[in-house]
Short mmCIF file of C-alpha atoms and ligand atoms in Angstrom, two decimals:
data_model
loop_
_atom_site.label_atom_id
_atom_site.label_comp_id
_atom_site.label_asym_id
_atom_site.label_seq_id
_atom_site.Cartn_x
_atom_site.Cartn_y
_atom_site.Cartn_z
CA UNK A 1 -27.60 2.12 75.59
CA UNK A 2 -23.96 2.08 74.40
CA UNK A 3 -23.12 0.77 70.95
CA UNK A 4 -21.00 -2.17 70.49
CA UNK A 5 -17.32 -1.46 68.42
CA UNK A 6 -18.01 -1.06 64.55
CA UNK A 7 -15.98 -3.70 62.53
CA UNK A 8 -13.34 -1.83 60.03
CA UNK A 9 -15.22 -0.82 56.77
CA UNK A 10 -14.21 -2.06 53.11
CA UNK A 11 -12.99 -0.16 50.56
CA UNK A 12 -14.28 3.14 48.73
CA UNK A 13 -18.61 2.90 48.40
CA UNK A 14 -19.77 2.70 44.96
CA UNK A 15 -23.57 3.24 44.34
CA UNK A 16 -24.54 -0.32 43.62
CA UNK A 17 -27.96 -1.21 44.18
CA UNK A 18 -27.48 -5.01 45.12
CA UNK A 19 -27.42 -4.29 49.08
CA UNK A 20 -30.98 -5.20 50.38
CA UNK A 21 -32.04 -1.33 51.36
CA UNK A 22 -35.79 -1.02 50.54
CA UNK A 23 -36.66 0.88 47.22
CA UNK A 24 -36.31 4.10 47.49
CA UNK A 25 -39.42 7.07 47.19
CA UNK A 26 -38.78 9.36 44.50
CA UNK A 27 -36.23 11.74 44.89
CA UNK A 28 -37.18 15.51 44.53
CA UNK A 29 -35.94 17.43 41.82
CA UNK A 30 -33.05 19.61 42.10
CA UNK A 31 -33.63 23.10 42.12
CA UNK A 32 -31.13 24.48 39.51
CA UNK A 33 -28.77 27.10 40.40
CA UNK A 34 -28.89 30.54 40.31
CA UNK A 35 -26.41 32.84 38.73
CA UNK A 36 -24.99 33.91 42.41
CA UNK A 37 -24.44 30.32 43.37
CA UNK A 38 -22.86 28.68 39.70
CA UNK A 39 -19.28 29.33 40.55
CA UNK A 40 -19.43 26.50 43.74
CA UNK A 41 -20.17 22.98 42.51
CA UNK A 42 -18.66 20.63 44.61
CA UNK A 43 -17.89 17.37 43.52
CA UNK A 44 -17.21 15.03 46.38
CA UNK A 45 -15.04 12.19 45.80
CA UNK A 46 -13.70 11.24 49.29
CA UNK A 47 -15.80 9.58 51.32
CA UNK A 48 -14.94 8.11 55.20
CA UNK A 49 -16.75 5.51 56.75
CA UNK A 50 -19.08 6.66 59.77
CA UNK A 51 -18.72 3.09 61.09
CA UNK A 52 -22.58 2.57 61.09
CA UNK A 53 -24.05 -0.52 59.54
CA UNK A 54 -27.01 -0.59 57.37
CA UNK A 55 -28.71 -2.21 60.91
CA UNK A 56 -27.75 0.41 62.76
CA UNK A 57 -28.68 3.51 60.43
CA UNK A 58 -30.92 3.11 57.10
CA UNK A 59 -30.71 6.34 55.10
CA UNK A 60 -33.81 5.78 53.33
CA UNK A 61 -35.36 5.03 56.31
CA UNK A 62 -34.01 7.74 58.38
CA UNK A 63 -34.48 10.79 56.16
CA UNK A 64 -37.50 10.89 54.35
CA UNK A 65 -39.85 9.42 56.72
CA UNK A 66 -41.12 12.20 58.65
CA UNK A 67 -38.62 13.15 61.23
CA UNK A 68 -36.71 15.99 59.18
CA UNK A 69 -37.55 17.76 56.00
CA UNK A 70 -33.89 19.13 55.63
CA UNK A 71 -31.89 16.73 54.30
CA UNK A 72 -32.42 16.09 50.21
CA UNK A 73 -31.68 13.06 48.05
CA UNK A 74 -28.97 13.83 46.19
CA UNK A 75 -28.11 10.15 44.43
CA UNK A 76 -28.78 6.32 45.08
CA UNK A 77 -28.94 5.73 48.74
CA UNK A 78 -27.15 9.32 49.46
CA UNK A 79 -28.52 11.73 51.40
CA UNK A 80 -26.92 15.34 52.08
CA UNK A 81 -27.70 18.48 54.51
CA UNK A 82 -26.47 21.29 56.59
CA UNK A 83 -25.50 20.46 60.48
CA UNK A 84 -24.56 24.11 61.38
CA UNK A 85 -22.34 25.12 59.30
CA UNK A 86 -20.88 22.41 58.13
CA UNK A 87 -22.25 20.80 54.88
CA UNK A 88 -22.31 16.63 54.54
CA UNK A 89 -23.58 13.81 52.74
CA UNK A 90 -24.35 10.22 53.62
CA UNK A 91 -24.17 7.22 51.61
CA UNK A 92 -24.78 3.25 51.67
CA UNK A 93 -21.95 1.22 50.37
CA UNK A 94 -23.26 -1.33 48.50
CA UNK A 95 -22.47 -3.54 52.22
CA UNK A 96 -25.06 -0.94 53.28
CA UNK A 97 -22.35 0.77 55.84
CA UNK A 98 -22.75 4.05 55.94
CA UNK A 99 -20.15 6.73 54.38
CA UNK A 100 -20.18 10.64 54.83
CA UNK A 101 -18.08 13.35 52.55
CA UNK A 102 -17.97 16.70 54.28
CA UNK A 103 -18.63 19.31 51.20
CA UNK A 104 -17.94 22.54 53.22
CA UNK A 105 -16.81 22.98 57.04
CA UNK A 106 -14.82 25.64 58.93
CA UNK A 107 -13.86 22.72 60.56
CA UNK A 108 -13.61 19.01 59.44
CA UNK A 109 -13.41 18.02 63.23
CA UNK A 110 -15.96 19.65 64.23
CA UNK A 111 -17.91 18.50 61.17
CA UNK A 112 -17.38 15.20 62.24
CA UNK A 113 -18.59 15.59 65.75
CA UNK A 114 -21.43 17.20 64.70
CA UNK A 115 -22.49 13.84 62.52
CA UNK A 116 -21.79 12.09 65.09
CA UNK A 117 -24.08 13.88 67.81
CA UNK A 118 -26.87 14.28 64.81
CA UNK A 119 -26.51 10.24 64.32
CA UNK A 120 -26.93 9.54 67.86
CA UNK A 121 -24.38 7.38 66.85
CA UNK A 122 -23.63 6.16 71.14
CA UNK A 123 -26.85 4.33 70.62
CA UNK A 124 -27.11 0.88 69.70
CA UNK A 125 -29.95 0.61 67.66
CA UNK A 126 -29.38 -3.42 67.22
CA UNK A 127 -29.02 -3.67 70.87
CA UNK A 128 -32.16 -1.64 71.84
CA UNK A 129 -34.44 -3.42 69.07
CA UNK A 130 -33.55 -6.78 70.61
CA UNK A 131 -34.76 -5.90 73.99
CA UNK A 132 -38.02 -4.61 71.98
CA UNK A 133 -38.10 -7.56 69.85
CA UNK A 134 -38.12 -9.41 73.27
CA UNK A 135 -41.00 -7.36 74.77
CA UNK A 136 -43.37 -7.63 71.93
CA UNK A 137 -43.80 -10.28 69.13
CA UNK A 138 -44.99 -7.70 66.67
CA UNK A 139 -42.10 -5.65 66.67
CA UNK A 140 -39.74 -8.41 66.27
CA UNK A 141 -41.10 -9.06 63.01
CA UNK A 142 -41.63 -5.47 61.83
CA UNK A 143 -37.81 -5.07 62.82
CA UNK A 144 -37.17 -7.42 60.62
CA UNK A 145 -38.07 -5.43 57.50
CA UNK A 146 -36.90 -2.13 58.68
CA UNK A 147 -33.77 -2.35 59.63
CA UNK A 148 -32.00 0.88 60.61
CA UNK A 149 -34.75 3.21 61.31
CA UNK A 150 -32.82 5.62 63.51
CA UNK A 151 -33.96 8.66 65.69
CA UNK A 152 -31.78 11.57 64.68
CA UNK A 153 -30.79 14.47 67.67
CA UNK A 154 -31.34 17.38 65.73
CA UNK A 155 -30.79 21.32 66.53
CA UNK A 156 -33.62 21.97 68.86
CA UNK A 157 -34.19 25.50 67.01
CA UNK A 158 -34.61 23.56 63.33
CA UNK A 159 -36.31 20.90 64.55
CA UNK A 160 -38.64 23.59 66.41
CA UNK A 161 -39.23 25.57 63.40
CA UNK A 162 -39.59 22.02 61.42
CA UNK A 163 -42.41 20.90 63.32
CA UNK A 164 -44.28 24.14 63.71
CA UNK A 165 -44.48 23.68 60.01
CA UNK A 166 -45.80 20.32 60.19
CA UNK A 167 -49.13 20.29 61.82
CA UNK A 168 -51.95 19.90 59.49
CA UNK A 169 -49.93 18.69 56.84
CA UNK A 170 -48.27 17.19 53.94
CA UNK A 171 -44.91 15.78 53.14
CA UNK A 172 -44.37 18.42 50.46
CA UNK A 173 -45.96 21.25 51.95
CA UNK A 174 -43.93 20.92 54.76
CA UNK A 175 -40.47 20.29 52.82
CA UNK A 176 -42.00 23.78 50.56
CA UNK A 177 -41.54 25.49 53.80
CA UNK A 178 -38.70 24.56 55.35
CA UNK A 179 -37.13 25.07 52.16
CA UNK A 180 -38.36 28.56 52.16
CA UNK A 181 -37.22 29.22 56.15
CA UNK A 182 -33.53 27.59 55.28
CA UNK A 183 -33.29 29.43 51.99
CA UNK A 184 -33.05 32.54 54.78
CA UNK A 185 -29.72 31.13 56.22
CA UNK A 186 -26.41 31.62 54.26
CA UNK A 187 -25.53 29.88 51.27
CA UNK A 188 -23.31 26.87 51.96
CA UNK A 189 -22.70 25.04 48.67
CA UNK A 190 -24.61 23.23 45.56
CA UNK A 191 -24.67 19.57 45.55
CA UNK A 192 -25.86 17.34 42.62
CA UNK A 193 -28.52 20.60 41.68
CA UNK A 194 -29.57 21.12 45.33
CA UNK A 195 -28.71 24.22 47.03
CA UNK A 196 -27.90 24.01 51.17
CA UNK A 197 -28.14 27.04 53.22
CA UNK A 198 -27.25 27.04 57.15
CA UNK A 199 -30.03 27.40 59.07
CA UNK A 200 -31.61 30.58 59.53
CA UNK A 201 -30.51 32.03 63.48
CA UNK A 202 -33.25 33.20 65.69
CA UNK A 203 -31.86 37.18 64.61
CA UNK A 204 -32.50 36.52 60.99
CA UNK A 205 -35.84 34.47 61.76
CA UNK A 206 -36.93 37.75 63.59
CA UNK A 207 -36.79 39.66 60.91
CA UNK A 208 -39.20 37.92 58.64
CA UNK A 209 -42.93 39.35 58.81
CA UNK A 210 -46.42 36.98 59.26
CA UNK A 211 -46.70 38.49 55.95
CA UNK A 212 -43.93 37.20 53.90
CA UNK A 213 -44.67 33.84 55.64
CA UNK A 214 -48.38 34.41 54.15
CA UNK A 215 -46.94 34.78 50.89
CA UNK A 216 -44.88 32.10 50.86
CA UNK A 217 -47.44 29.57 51.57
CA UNK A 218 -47.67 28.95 55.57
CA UNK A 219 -51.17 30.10 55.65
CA UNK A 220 -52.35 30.66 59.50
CA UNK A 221 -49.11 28.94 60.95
CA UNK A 222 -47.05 32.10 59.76
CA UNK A 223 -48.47 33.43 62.84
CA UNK A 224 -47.71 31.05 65.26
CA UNK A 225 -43.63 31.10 63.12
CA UNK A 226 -43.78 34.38 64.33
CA UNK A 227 -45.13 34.59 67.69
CA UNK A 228 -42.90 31.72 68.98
CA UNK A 229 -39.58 33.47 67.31
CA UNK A 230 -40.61 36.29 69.41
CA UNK A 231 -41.46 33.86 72.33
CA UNK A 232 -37.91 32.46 72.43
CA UNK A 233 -35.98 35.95 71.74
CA UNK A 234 -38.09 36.98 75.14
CA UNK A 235 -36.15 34.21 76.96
CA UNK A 236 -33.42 36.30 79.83
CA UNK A 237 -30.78 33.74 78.45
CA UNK A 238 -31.39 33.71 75.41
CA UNK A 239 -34.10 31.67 72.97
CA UNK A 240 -31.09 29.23 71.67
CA UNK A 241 -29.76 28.34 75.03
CA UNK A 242 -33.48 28.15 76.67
CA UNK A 243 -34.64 25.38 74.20
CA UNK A 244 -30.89 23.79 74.85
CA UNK A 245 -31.63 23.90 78.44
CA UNK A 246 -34.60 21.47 77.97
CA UNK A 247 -32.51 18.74 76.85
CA UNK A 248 -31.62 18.48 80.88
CA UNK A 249 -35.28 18.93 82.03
CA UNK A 250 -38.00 15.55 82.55
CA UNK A 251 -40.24 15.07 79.68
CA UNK A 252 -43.12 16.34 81.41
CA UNK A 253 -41.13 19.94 81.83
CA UNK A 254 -40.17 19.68 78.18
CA UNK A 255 -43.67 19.11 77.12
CA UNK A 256 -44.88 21.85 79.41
CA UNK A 257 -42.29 24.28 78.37
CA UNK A 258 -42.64 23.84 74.79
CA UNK A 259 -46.50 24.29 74.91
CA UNK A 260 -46.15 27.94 76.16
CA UNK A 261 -45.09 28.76 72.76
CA UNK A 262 -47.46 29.61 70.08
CA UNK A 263 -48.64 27.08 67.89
CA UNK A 264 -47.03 23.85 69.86
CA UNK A 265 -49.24 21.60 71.27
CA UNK A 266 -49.00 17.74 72.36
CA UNK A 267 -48.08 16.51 69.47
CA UNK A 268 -45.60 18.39 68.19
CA UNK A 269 -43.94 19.49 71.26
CA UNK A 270 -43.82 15.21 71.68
CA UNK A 271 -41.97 15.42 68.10
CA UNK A 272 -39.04 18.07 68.88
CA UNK A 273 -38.37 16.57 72.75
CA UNK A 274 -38.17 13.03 70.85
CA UNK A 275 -35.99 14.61 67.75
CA UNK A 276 -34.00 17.07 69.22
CA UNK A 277 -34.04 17.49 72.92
CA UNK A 278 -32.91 13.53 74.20
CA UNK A 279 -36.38 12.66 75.20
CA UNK A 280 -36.33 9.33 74.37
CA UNK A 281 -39.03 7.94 75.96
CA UNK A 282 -41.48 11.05 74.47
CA UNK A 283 -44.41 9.91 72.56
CA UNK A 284 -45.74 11.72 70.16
CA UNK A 285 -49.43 10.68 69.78
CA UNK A 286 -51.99 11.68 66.64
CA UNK A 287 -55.08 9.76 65.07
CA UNK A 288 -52.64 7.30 63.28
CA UNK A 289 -50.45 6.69 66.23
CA UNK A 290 -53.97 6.22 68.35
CA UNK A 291 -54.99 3.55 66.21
CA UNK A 292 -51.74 1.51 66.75
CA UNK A 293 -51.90 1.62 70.07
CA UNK A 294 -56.05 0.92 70.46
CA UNK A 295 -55.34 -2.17 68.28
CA UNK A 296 -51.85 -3.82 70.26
CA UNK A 297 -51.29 -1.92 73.27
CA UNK A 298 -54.44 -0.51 74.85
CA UNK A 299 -57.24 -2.69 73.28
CA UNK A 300 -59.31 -1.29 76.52
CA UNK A 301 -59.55 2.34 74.92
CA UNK A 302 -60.46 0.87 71.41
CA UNK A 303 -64.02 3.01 70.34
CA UNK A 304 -62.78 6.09 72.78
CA UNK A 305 -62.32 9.52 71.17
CA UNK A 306 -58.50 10.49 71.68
CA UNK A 307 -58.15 13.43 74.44
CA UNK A 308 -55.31 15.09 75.88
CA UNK A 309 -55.45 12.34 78.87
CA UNK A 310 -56.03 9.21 76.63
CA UNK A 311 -52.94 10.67 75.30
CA UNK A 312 -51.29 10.19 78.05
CA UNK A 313 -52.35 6.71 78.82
CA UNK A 314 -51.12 6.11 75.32
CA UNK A 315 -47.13 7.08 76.22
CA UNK A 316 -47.54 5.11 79.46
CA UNK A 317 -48.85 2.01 77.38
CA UNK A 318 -45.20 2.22 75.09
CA UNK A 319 -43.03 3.57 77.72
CA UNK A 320 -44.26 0.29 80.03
CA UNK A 321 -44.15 -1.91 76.94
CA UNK A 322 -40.80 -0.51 75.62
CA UNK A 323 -38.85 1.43 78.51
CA UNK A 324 -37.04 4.55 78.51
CA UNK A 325 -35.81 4.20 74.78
CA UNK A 326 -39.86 4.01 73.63
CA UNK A 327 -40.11 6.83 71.32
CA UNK A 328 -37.88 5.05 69.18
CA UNK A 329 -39.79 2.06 69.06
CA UNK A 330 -42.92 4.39 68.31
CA UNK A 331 -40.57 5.75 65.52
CA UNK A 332 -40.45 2.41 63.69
CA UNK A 333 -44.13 1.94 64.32
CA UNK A 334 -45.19 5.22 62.58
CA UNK A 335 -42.85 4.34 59.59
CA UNK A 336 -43.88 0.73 59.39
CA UNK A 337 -47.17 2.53 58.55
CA UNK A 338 -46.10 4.87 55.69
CA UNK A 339 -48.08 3.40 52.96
CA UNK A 340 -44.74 3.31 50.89
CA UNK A 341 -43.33 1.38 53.60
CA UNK A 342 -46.49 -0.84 54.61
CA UNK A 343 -46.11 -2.41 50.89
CA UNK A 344 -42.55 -3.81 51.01
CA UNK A 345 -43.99 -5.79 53.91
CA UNK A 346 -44.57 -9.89 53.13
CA UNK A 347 -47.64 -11.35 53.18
CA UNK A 348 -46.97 -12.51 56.92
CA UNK A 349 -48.55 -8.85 57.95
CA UNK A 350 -51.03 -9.31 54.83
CA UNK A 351 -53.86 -9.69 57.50
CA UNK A 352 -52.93 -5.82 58.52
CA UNK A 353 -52.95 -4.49 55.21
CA UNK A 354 -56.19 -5.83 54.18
CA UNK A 355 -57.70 -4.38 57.45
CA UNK A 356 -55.80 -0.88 56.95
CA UNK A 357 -56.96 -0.99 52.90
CA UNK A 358 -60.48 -1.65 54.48
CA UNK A 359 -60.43 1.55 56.32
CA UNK A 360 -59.70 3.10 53.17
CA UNK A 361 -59.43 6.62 52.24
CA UNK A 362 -58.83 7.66 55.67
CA UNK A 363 -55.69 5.22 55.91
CA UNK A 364 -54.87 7.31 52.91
CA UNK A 365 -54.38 10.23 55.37
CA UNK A 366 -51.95 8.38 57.57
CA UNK A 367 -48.62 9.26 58.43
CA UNK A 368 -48.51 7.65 55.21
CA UNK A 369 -49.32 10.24 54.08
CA UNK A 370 -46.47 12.47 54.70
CA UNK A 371 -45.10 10.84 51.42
CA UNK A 372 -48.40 10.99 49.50
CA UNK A 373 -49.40 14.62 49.79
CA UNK A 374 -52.12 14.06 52.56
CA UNK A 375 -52.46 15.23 55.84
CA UNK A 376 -50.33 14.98 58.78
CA UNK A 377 -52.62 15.29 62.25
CA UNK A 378 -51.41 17.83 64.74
N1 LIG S 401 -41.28 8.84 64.00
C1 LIG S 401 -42.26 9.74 63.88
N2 LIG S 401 -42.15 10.70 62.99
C2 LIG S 401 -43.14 11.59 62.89
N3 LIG S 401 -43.31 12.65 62.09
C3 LIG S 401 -44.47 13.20 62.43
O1 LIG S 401 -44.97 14.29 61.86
N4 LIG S 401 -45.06 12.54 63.39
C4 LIG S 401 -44.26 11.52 63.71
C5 LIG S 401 -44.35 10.50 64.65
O2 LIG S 401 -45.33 10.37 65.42
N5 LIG S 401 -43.32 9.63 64.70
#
């Protein structure tokens, strides 16, 4: 689905609140820099529009809700992380269009084309919602009040590595380890207190023992970190350009592929094909997602326990309900159900939240839950 010509942005963003871009979750603190990295603050003060509206790409809804654990908060409604090499942040202007300043690039060009392919900017996300919208009453009005929730095409490798960490767990467990794998990649700049490191390659990701994964915090997935780092540098062509290849491959291939690695099941090899490898229509399906589904979409399977095959019958439910762009309307399902999110909803879904708040602690554990410090299922 092609995206319609951007109308020419305003003048220079300031970081006014006043634009209508739900409240923000707290930002993390800023790691403060070391010695070795004092000497290159950057202070960006240019910034060029990305010709994105706040419909087509929500920052806050974008970044912190599950799909990467890369990108930091680094001021109001501005977001910033590595893409390569290249080092970028993204902003609302107070319109809610969306800016970017590049902080550090061999390349400004390439810098740019790299946001661009990250943004999945040749998709119209206003376009695609309405034909959702049209297909299902429910997500017409959920659209309503979350505007901009984008999917993102990110490196497969990162993305890989990303969701590995993922299963079994929390928000900031998860953003604890990533930090720790990108802290391995070289040093690309400070911004606001954060430092940004490129990602790690698969040669320097070899190198680090099940050990030193142990010890910094990844408990039994170090092993499968490990395993499928040696997986992919066992691949003739190479482990980068294997996972690459995927992106041409049918879902069910991708799926298949990516569960010969170590540590990668359903779930999470439904994550990375929907994230990074153009599988648009991939479905990635937990306890959470189940429940969605058993409640609008497959009422039938309501009371079943949730197998590999009722998974299945799950992404054929969406991908007949949505089409070939349905992970992304799974993607605004799952955040619509971040507690954070659930409670900037009006009292027109009030019916929901008193049924969700009756399930009680365990809707504590939802995706939700990736901001709250529960668990994310596998
Ligand atoms: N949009 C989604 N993001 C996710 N993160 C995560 O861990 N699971 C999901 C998901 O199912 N959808």
């Amino acid at each position: 689905m092609k995206r319609a010509r951007p109308t020419p942005p305003p003048a220079t963003p300031t970081t006014s609140r006043s634009s209508p871009i739900p409240p923000l979750p707290t930002p993390p603190q800023p790691r403060h820099s070391s010695k070795k990295h004092q000497k290159i603050i950057f202070k960006p003060t240019n910034w060029a529009p990305v010709n994105l509206t706040q419909s087509e790409l929500s920052l806050p809804l974008t970044f912190p809700t599950g799909q990467t654990f890369r990108w930091k908060q680094t001021g109001p409604l501005q977001y910033t992380g590595s893409l390569g090499r290249h080092l970028i942040s993204l902003k609302h202007h107070q319109n809610g269009d969306v800016y970017y300043q590049i902080h550090h690039s061999p390349s400004q060009s390439a810098a740019k084309s790299a946001l661009l392919s990250f943004l999945n900017t040749n998709i119209s996300l206003t376009e695609m919602w309405h034909g959702f919208a049209a297909a299902d009453s429910r997500f017409a009005e959920l659209a309503q009040h979350f505007k901009g929730a984008r999917v993102l095409r990110q490196d497969p490798l990162e993305c890989l590595i990303q969701f590995l960490c993922s299963s079994n767990n929390n928000i900031s467990r998860i953003t604890k380890m990533v930090d720790f794998v990108s802290s391995l990649g070289d040093h690309l700049g400070n911004v606001e207190g954060f430092e940004f490191h490129a990602f790690p390659s698969l040669e320097r990701l070899a190198l680090v023992t099940e050990q030193q994964l142990r010890e910094a915090g990844f408990g039994y997935r170090a092993k499968y970190v490990t395993g499928t780092v040696n997986a992919l540098q066992s691949k003739p062509e190479g482990g980068v350009k294997w996972l690459e290849s995927l992106r041409k491959l049918q879902l069910q291939m991708v799926i298949d592929s990516l569960c010969t690695l170590p540590g990668i099941g359903l779930k999470v090899a439904s994550c990375i094909a929907l994230f990074s490898l153009d599988q648009h229509h991939a479905i990635p399906v937990d306890t959470h997602v189940w429940r969605i589904a058993t409640t609008h979409l497959v009422p039938e399977l309501a009371g079943a326990s949730l197998t590999p095959k009722l998974c299945g019958r799950v992404a054929d439910a969406f991908v007949t309900k949505y089409g070939k762009y349905a992970g992304w309307a799974q993607t605004l399902l799952f955040i619509a159900e971040l507690p954070s999110q659930k409670a900037l909803l009006p009292s027109v879904t009030v019916n929901e939240k008193k049924s969700s708040k009756k399930r009680g602690s365990k809707a504590q554990r939802g995706p939700s839950s990736t901001e709250e410090g529960g668990q994310q299922a596998d």
